[in-house]
PDB file of C-alpha atoms in Angstrom:
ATOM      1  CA  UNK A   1     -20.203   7.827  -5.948  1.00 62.00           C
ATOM      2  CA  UNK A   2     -23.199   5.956  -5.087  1.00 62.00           C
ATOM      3  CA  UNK A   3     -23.244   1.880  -5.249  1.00 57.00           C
ATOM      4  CA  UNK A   4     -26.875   1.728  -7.009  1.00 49.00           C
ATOM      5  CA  UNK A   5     -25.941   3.901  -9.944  1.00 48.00           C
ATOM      6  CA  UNK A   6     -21.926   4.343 -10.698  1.00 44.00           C
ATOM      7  CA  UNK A   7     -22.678   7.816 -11.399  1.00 36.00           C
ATOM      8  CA  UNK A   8     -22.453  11.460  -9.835  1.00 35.00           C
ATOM      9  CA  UNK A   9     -25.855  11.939  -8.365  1.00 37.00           C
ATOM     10  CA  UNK A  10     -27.080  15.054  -7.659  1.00 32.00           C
ATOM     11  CA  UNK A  11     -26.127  14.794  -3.933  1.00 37.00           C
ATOM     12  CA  UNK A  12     -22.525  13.394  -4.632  1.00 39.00           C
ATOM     13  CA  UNK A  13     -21.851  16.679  -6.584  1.00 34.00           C
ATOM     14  CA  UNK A  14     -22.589  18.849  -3.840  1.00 36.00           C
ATOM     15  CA  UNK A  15     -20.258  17.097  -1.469  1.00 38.00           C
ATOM     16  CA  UNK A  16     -17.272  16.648  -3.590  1.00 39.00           C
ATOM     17  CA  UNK A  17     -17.730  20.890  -4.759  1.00 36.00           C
ATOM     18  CA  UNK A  18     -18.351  21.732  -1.027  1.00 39.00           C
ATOM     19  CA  UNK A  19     -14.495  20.081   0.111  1.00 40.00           C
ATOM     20  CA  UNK A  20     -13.175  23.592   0.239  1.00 38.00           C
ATOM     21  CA  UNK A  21     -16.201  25.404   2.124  1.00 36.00           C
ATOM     22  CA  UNK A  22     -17.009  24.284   5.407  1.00 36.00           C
ATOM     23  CA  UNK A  23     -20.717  23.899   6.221  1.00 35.00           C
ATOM     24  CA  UNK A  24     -22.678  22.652   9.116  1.00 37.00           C
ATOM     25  CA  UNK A  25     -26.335  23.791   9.321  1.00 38.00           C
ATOM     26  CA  UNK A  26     -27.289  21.250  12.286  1.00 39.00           C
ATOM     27  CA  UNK A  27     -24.016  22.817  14.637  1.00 45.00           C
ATOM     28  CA  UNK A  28     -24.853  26.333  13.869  1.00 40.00           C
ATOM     29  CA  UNK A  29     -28.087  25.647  15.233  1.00 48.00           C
ATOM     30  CA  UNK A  30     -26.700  24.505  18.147  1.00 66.00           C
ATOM     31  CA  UNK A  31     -28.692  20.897  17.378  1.00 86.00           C
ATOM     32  CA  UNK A  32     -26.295  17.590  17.897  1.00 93.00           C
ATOM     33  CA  UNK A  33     -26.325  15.579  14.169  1.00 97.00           C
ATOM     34  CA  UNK A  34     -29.651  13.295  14.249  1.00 97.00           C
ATOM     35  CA  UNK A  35     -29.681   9.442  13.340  1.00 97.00           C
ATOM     36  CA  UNK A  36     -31.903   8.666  10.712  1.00 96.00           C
ATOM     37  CA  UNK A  37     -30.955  12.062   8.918  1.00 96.00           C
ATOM     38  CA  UNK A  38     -26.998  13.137   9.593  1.00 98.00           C
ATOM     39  CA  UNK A  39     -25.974   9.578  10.122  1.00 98.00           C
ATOM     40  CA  UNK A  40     -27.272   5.631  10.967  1.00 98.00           C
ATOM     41  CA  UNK A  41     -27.422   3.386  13.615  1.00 98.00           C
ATOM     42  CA  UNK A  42     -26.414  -0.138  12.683  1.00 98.00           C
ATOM     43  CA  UNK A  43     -28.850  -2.772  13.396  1.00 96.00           C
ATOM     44  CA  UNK A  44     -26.342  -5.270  13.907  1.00 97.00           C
ATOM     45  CA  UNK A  45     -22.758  -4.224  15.180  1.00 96.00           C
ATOM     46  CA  UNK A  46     -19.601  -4.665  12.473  1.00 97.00           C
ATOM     47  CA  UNK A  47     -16.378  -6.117  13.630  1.00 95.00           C
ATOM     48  CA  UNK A  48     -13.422  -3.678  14.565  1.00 96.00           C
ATOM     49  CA  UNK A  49      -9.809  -4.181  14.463  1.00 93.00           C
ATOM     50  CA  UNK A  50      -9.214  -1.070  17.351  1.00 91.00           C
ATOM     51  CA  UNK A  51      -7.753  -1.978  21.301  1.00 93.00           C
ATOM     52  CA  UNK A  52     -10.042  -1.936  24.118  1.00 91.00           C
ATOM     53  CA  UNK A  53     -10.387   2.238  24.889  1.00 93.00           C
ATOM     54  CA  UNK A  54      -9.852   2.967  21.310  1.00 97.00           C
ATOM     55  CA  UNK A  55     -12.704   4.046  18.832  1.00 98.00           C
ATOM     56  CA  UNK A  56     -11.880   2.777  15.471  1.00 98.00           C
ATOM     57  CA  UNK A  57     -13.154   4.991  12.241  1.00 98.00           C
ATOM     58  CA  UNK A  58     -13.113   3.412   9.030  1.00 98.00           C
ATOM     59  CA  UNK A  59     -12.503   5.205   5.784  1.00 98.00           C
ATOM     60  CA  UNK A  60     -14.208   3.520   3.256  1.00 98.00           C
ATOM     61  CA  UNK A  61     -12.977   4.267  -0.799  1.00 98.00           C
ATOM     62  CA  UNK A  62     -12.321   3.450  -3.969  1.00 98.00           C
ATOM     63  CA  UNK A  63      -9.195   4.641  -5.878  1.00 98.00           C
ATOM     64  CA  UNK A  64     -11.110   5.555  -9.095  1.00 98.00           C
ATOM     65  CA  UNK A  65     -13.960   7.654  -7.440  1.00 97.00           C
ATOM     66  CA  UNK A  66     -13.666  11.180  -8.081  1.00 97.00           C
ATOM     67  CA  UNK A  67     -15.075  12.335  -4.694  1.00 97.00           C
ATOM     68  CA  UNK A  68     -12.879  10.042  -2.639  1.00 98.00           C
ATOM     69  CA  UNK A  69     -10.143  11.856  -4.572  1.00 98.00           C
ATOM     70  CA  UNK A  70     -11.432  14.771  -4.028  1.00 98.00           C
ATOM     71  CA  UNK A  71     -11.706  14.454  -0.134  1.00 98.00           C
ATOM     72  CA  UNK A  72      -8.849  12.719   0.366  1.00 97.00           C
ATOM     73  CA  UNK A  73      -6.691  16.026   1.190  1.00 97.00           C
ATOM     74  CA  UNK A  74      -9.544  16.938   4.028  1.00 98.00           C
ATOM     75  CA  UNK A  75      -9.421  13.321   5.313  1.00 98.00           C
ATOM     76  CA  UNK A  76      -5.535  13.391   5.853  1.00 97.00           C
ATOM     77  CA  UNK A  77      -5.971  16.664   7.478  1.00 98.00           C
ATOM     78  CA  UNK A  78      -8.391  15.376   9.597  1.00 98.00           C
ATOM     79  CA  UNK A  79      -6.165  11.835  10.808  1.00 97.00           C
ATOM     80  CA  UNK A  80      -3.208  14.363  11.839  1.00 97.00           C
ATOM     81  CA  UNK A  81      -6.174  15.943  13.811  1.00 97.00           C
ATOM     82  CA  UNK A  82      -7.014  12.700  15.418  1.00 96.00           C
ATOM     83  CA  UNK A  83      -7.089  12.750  19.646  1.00 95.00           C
ATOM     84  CA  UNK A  84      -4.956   9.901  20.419  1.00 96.00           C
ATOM     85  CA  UNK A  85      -7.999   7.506  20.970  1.00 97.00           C
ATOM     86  CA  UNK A  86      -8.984   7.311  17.661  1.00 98.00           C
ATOM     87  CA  UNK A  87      -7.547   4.634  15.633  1.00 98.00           C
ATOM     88  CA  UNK A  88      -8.073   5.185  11.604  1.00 98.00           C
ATOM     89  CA  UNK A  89      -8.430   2.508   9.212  1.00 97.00           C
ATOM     90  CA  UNK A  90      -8.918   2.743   5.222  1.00 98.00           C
ATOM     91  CA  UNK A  91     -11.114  -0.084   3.804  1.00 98.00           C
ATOM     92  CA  UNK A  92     -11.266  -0.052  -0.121  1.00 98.00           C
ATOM     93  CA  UNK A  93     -14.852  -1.312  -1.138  1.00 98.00           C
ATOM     94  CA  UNK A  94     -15.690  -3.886  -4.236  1.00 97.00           C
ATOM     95  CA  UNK A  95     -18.866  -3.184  -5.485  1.00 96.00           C
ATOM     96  CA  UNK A  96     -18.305  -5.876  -7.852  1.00 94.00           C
ATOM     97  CA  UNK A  97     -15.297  -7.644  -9.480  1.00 94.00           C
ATOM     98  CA  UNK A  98     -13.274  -4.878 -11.553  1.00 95.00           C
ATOM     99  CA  UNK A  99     -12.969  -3.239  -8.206  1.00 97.00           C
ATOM    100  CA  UNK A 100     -11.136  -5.982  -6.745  1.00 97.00           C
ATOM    101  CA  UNK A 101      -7.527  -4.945  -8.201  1.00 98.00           C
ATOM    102  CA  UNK A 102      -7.127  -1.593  -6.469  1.00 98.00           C
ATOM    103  CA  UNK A 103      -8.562  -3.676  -3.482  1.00 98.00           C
ATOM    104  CA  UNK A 104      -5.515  -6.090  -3.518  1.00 98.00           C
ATOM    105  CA  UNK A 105      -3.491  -2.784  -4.174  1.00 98.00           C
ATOM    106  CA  UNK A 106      -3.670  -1.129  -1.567  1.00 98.00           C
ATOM    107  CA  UNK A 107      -3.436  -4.457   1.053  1.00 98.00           C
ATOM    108  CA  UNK A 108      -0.269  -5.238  -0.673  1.00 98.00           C
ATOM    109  CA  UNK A 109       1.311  -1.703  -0.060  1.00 98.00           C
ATOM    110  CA  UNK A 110       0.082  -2.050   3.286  1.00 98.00           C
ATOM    111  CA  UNK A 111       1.693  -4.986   3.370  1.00 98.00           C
ATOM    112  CA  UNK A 112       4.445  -3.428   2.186  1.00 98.00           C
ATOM    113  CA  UNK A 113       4.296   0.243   4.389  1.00 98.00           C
ATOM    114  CA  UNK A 114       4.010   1.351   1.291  1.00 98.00           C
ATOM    115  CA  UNK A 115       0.565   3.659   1.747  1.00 98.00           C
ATOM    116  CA  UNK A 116       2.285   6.790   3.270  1.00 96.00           C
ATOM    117  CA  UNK A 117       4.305   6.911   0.277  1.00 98.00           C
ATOM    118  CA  UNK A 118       2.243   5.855  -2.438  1.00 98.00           C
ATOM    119  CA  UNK A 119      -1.647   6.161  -1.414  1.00 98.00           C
ATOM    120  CA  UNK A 120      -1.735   9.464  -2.845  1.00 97.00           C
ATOM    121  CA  UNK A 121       0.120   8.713  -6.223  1.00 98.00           C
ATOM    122  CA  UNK A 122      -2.286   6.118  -6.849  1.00 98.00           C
ATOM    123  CA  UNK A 123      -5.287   8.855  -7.143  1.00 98.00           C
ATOM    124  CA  UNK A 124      -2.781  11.176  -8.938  1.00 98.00           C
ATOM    125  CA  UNK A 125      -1.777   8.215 -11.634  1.00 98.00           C
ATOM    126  CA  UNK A 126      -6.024   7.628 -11.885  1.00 98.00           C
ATOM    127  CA  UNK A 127      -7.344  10.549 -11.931  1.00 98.00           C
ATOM    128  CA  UNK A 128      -4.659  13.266 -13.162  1.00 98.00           C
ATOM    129  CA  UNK A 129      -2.574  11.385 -15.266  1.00 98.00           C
ATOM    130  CA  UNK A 130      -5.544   8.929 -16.082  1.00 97.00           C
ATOM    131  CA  UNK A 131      -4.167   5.275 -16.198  1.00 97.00           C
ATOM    132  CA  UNK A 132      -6.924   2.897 -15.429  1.00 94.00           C
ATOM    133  CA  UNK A 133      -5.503   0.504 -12.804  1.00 97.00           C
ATOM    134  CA  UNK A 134      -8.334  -1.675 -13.151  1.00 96.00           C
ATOM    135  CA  UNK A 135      -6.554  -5.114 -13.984  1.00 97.00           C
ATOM    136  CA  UNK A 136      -3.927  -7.038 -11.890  1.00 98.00           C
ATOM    137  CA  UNK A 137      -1.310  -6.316 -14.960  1.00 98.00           C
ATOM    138  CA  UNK A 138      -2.109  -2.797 -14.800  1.00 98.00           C
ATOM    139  CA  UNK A 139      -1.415  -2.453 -11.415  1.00 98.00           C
ATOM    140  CA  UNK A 140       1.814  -4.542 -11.481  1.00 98.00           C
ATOM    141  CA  UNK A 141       3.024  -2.693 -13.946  1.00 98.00           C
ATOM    142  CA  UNK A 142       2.262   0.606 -12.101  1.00 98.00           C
ATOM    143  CA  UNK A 143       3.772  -0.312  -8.867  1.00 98.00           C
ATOM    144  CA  UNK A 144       7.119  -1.455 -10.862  1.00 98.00           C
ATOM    145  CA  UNK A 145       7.327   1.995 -11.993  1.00 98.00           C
ATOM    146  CA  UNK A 146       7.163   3.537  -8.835  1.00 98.00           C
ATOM    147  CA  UNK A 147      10.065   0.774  -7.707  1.00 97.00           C
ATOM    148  CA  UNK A 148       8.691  -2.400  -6.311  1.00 98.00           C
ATOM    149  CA  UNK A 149       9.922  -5.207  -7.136  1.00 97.00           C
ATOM    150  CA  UNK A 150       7.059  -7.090  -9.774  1.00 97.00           C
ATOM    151  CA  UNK A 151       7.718 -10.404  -9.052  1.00 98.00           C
ATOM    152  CA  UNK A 152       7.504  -9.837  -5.473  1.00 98.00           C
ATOM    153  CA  UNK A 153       4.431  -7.315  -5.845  1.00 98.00           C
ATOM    154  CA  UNK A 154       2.504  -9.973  -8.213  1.00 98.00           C
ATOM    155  CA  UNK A 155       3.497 -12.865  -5.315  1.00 98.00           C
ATOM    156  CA  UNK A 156       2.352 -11.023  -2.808  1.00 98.00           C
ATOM    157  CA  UNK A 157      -1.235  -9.384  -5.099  1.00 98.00           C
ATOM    158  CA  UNK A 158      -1.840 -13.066  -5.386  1.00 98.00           C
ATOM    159  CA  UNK A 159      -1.111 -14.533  -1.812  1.00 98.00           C
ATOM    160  CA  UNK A 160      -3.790 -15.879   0.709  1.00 98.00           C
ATOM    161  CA  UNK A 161      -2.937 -13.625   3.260  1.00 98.00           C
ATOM    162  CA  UNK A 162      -3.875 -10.283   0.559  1.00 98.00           C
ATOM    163  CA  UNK A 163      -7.027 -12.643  -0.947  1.00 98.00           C
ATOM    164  CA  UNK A 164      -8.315 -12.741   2.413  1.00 98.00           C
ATOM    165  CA  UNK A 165      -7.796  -9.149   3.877  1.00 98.00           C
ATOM    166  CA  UNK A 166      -9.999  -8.100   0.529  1.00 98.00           C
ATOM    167  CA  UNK A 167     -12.457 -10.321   1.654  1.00 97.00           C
ATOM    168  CA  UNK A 168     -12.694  -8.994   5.220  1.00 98.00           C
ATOM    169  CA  UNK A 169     -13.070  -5.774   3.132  1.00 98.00           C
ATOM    170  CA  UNK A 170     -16.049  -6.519   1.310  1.00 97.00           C
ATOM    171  CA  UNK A 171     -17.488  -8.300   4.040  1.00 98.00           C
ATOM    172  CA  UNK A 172     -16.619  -4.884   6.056  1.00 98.00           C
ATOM    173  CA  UNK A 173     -18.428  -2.722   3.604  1.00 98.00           C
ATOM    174  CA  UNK A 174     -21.350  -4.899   3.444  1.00 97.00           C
ATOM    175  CA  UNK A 175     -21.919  -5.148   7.181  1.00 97.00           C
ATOM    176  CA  UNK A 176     -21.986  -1.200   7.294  1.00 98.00           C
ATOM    177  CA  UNK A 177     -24.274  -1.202   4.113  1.00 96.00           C
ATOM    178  CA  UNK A 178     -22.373   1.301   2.471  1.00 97.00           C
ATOM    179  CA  UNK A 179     -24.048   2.294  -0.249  1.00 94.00           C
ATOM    180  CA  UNK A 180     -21.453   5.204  -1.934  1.00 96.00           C
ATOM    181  CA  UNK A 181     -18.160   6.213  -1.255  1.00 98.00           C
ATOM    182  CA  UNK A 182     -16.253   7.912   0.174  1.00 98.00           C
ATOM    183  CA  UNK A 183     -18.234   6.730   3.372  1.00 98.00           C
ATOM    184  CA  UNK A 184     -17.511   6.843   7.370  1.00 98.00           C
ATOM    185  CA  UNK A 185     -17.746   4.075   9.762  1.00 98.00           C
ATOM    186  CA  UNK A 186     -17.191   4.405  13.561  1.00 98.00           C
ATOM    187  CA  UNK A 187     -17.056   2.036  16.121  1.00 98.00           C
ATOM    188  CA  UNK A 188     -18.665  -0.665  14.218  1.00 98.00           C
ATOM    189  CA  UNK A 189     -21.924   0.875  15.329  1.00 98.00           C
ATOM    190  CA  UNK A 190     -22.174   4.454  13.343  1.00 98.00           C
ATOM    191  CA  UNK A 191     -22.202   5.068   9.518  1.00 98.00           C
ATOM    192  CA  UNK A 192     -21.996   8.795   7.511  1.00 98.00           C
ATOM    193  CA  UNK A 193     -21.498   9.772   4.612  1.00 98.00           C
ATOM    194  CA  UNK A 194     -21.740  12.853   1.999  1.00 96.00           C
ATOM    195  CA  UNK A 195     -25.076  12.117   1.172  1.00 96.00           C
ATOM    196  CA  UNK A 196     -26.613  11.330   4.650  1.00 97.00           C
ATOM    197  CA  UNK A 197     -24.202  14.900   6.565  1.00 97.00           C
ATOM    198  CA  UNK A 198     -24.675  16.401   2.843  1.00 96.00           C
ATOM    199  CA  UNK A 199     -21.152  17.169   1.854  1.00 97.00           C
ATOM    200  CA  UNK A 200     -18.235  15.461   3.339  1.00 97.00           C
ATOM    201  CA  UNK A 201     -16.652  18.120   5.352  1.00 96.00           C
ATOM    202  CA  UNK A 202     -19.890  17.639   7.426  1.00 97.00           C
ATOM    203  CA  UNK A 203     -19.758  14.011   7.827  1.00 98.00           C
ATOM    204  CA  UNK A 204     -15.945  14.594   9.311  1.00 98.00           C
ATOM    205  CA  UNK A 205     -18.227  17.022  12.022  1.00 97.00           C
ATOM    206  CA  UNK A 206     -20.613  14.331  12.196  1.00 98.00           C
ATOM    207  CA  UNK A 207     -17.886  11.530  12.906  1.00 98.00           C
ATOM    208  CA  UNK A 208     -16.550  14.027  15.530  1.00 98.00           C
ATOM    209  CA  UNK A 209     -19.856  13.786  17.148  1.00 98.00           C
ATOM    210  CA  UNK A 210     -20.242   9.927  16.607  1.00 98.00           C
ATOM    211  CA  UNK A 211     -16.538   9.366  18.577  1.00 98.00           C
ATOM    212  CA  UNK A 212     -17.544  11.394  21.989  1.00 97.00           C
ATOM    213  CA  UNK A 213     -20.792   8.817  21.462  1.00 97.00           C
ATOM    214  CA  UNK A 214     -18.902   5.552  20.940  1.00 97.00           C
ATOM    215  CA  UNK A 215     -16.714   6.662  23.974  1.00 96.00           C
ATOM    216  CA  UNK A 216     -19.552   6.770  26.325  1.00 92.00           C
ATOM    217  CA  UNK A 217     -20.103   3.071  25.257  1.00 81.00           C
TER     218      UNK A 217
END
């Protein structure tokens, strides 16, 4: 879903249908993914969070977009896949201000180690059982259903320390100009999407190809 339009472009359509068939026209052609086209360069390098010898990939999403649903099965995959260098870390963008609840819901089941059990029933409660989630009551009420305390969930949605890890989120998302989502950030120096690889089972090939360069530094 691209920032500029809130809409499923042309492009966005073809990545979220391809999920389930693999395709990689650069590989088979025995040509390494090229910046400018398959991925970019940033001109200026965006924090990371990883140890020294680690290369940190960043998952950028949005609960409510239908393609980060959609590739969230292939992206789980993929983190199981992980070699042990490789440290993963979802980021949930804010294109503007109604995005900011999910934002502060997914830092506060982080905050709870709540996202193993519950990152996955928030897509299913948005798009398959289609609740909205879009306002702080709507998500307090959701996450009292699946068993969190909702005075402690609202205290915590509300605190400083949850205000300022969405934030470093936005200010994350802005420093790797994402543009869409769902979108792929690597070593604070590499950025790929669906649009740029041209469906998102590519840009997972293309962030394979951007780790082996962030290791040789």
């Amino acid at each position: 879903m691209q920032r500029r339009e809130f809409s499923i472009s042309a492009a966005s359509v073809a990545a979220a249908a391809s999920l389930g068939a693999l395709t990689a026209p650069a590989q088979a052609q025995g040509k390494p993914p090229q910046a400018g086209n398959d991925y970019l360069v940033l001109d200026k390098r965006a924090s990371v969070n990883a140890p020294a010898g680690k290369v940190e990939v960043v998952e950028f999403f949005w609960y409510s977009c239908p393609h980060c649903n959609a590739f969230e099965p292939a992206f789980e995959a993929w983190v199981k896949k992980a070699p042990k260098d490789v440290v993963v870390r979802r980021v949930p963008v804010s294109f503007r201000a109604d995005f900011e609840p999910q934002q502060r819901l997914y830092y506060v089941l982080e905050a709870m180690n709540k996202v193993e059990e519950l990152h996955k029933k928030v897509f299913f409660a948005i798009h398959n059982e289609r609740q909205m989630l879009n306002t702080p009551e709507l998500v307090a009420a959701w996450a009292d259903k699946q068993g969190i305390n909702k005075a402690k969930f609202v205290e915590m949605y509300n605190s400083f320390d949850i205000a300022a890890k969405a934030r470093k989120a936005t200010q994350l998302q802005d420093d790797y100009k994402v543009d869409g989502v769902p979108a792929l950030g690597v070593a604070g120096r590499f950025y790929t999407s669906g649009e740029l690889a041209k469906t998102m089972d590519r840009a997972l090939l293309v962030t394979d190809y951007l780790i082996t360069q962030a290791r040789k530094g």
